[in-house]
GROMACS .gro file of C-alpha atoms in nm:
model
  156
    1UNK     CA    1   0.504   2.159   1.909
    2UNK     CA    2   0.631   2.166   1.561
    3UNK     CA    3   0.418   2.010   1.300
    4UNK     CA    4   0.655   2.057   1.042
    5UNK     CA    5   0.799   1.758   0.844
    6UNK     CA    6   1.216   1.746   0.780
    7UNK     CA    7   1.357   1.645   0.456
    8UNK     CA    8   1.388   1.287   0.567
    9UNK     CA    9   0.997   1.268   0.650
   10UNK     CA   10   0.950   1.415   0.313
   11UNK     CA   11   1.147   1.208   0.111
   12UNK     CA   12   0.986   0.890   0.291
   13UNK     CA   13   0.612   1.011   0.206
   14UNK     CA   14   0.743   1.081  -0.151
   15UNK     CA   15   0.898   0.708  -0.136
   16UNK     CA   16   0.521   0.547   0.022
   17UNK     CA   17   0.353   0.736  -0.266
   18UNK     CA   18   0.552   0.601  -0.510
   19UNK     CA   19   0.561   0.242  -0.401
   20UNK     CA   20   0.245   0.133  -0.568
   21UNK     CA   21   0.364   0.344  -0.924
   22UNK     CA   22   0.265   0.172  -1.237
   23UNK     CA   23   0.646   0.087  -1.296
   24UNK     CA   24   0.585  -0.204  -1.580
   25UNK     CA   25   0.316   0.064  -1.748
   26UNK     CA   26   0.606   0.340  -1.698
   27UNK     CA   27   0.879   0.097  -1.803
   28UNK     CA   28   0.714   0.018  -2.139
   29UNK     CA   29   0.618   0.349  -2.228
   30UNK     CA   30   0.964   0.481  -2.144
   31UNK     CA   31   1.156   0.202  -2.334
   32UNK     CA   32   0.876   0.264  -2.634
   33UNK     CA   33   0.891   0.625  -2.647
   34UNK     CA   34   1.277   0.604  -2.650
   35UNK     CA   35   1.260   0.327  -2.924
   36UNK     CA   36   1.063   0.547  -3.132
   37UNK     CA   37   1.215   0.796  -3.128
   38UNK     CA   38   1.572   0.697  -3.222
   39UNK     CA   39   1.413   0.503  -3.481
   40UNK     CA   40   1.210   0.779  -3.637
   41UNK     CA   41   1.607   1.001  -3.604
   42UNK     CA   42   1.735   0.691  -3.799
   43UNK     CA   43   1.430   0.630  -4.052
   44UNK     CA   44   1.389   1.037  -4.137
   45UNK     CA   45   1.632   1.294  -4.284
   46UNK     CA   46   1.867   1.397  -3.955
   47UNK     CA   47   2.095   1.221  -3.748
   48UNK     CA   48   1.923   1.032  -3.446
   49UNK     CA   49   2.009   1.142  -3.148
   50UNK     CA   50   2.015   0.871  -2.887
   51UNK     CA   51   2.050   1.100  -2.583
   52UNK     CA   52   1.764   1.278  -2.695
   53UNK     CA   53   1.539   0.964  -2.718
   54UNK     CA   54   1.690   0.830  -2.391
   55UNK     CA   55   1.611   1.163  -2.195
   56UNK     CA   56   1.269   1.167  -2.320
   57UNK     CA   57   1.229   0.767  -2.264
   58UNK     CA   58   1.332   0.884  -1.831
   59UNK     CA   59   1.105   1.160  -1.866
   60UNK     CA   60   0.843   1.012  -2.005
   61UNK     CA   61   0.885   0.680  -1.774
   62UNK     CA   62   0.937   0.975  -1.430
   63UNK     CA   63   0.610   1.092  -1.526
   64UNK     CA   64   0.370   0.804  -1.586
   65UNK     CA   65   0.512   0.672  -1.247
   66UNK     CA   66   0.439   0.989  -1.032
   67UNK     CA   67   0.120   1.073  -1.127
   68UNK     CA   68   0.015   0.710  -1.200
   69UNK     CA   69   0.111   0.738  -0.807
   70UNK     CA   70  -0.131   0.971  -0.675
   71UNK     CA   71  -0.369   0.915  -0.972
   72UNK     CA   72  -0.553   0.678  -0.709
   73UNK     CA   73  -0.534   0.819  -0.425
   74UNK     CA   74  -0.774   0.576  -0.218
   75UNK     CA   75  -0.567   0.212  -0.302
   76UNK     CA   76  -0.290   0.087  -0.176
   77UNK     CA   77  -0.229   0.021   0.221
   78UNK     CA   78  -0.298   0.276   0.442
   79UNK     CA   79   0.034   0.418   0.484
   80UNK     CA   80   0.042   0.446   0.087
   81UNK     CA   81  -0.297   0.602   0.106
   82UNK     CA   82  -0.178   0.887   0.346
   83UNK     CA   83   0.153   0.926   0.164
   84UNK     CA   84  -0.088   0.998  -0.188
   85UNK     CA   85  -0.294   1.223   0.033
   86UNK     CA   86  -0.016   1.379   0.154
   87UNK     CA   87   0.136   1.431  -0.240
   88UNK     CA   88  -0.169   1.567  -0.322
   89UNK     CA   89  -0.188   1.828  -0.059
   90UNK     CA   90   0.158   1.931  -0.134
   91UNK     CA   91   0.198   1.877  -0.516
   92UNK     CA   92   0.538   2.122  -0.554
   93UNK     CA   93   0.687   1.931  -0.306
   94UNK     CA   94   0.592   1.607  -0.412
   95UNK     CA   95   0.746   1.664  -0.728
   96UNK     CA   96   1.033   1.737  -0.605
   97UNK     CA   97   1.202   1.393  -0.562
   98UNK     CA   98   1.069   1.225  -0.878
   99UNK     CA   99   1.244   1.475  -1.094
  100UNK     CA  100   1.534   1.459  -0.870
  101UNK     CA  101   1.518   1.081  -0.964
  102UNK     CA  102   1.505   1.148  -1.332
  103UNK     CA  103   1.791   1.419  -1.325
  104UNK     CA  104   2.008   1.154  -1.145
  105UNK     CA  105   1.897   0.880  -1.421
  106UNK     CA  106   1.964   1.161  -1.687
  107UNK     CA  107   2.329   1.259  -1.530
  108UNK     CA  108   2.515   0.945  -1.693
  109UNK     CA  109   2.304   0.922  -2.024
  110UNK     CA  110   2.439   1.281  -2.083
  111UNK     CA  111   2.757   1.270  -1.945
  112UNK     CA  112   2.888   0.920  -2.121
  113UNK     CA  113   2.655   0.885  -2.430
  114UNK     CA  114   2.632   1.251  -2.499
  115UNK     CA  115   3.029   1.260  -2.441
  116UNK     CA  116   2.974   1.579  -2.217
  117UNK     CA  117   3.185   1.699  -1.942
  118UNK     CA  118   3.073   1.657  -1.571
  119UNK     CA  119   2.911   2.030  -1.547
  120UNK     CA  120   2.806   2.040  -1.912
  121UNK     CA  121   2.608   1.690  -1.804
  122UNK     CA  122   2.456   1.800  -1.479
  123UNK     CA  123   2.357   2.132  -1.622
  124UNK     CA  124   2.198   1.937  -1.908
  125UNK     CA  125   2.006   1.675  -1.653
  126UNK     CA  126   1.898   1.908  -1.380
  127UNK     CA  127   1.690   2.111  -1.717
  128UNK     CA  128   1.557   1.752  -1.771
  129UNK     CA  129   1.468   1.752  -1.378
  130UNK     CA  130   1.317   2.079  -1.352
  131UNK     CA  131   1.082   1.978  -1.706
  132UNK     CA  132   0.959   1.675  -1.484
  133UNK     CA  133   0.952   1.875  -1.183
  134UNK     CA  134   0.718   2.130  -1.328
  135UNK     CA  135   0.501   1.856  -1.513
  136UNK     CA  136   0.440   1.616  -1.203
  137UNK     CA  137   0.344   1.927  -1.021
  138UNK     CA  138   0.112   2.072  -1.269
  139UNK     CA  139  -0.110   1.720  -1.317
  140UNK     CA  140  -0.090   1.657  -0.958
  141UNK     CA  141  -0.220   1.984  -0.896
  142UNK     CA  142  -0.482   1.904  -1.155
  143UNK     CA  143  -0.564   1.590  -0.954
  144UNK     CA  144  -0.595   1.709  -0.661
  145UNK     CA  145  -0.986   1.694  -0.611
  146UNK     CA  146  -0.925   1.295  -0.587
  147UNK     CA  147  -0.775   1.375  -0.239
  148UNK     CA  148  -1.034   1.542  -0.115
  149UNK     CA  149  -1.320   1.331   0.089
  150UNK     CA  150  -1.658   1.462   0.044
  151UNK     CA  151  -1.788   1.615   0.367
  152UNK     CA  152  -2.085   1.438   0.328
  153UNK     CA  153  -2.171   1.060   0.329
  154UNK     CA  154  -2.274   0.924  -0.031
  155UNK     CA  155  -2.640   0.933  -0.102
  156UNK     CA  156  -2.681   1.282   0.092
   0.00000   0.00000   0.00000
C-alpha cells in the first residue's frame, strides 16, 4: 500500500491549513506595510517605488497568513486541525503553496506596474516566492513543538 500523498492531496491539506488564516490581521498588515512604505519613498530623498512597497505588502500579508495558520495548531475543525498537524510535520512542503500564492499575486504587480516583460516579471516574482518560501518554512519549522502532543496526560 502506498502511503504517499499526490500533489492534489497536498495542495488540499495546504488549502485546510490555511482556511482558518488570520486574513483581516494579514490584510491590514499587508495594505499597512505597503502604505508605509511608498509613503516613506515619497516623504524621504529617493523616488518611491510602488512595486517595491506592493511586493513587500504580498509578502508580508503571505506570511502572517501561513504561519498565523499553523501558529495554533489545536483550533479550528478537525479536518483543519489535521491539515496544521500535517503542515507542521512537513514544514518545506507546506510552504510550498503559500509562496506559490504570493509569486502568482507578485506576477502582475511586476509585470504591469513595474512595466517589465513577461520573463523579466516571473523571474522577478518567483525570487519574491522563494523569499516567502524559505521564511514560512523556517518559522514553521520553529513552531513545530506546537504539533507535537505530549506523551503523557497533563498533571503526570
Amino acid at each position: 500500500m502506498n502511503d504517499e500523498l499526490t500533489r492534489r492531496d497536498e495542495m488540499s491539506l495546504a488549502g485546510a491549513a490555511l482556511r482558518g488564516a488570520p486574513w483581516r490581521a494579514a490584510a491590514v498588515t499587508g495594505g499597512a506595510t505597503a502604505a508605509v512604505s511608498f509613503g516613506l519613498g515619497v516623504i524621504l530623498p529617493g523616488a518611491a517605488d510602488l512595486t517595491w512597497a506592493l511586493c513587500l505588502g504580498i509578502t508580508l500579508f503571505t506570511l502572517v497568513a501561513a504561519i498565523g495558520s499553523v501558529g495554533r495548531p489545536g483550533s479550528g475543525d478537525r479536518v483543519t486541525r489535521q491539515a496544521r498537524l500535517w503542515a507542521l510535520r512537513r514544514p518545506w512542503r507546506f510552504s510550498l503553496y503559500p509562496a506559490l500564492g504570493a509569486a502568482a499575486l507578485m506576477y502582475p504587480v511586476q509585470l504591469i506596474v513595474d512595466d517589465q516583460g513577461v520573463f523579466g516579471a516571473a523571474f522577478d516574482a518567483l525570487q519574491g516566492g522563494v523569499v516567502v518560501y524559505l521564511i514560512t518554512a523556517f518559522l514553521a519549522l520553529t513552531l513545530r513543538g506546537r504539533g507535537e502532543r505530549p506523551s503523557l496526560p497533563h498533571g503526570h
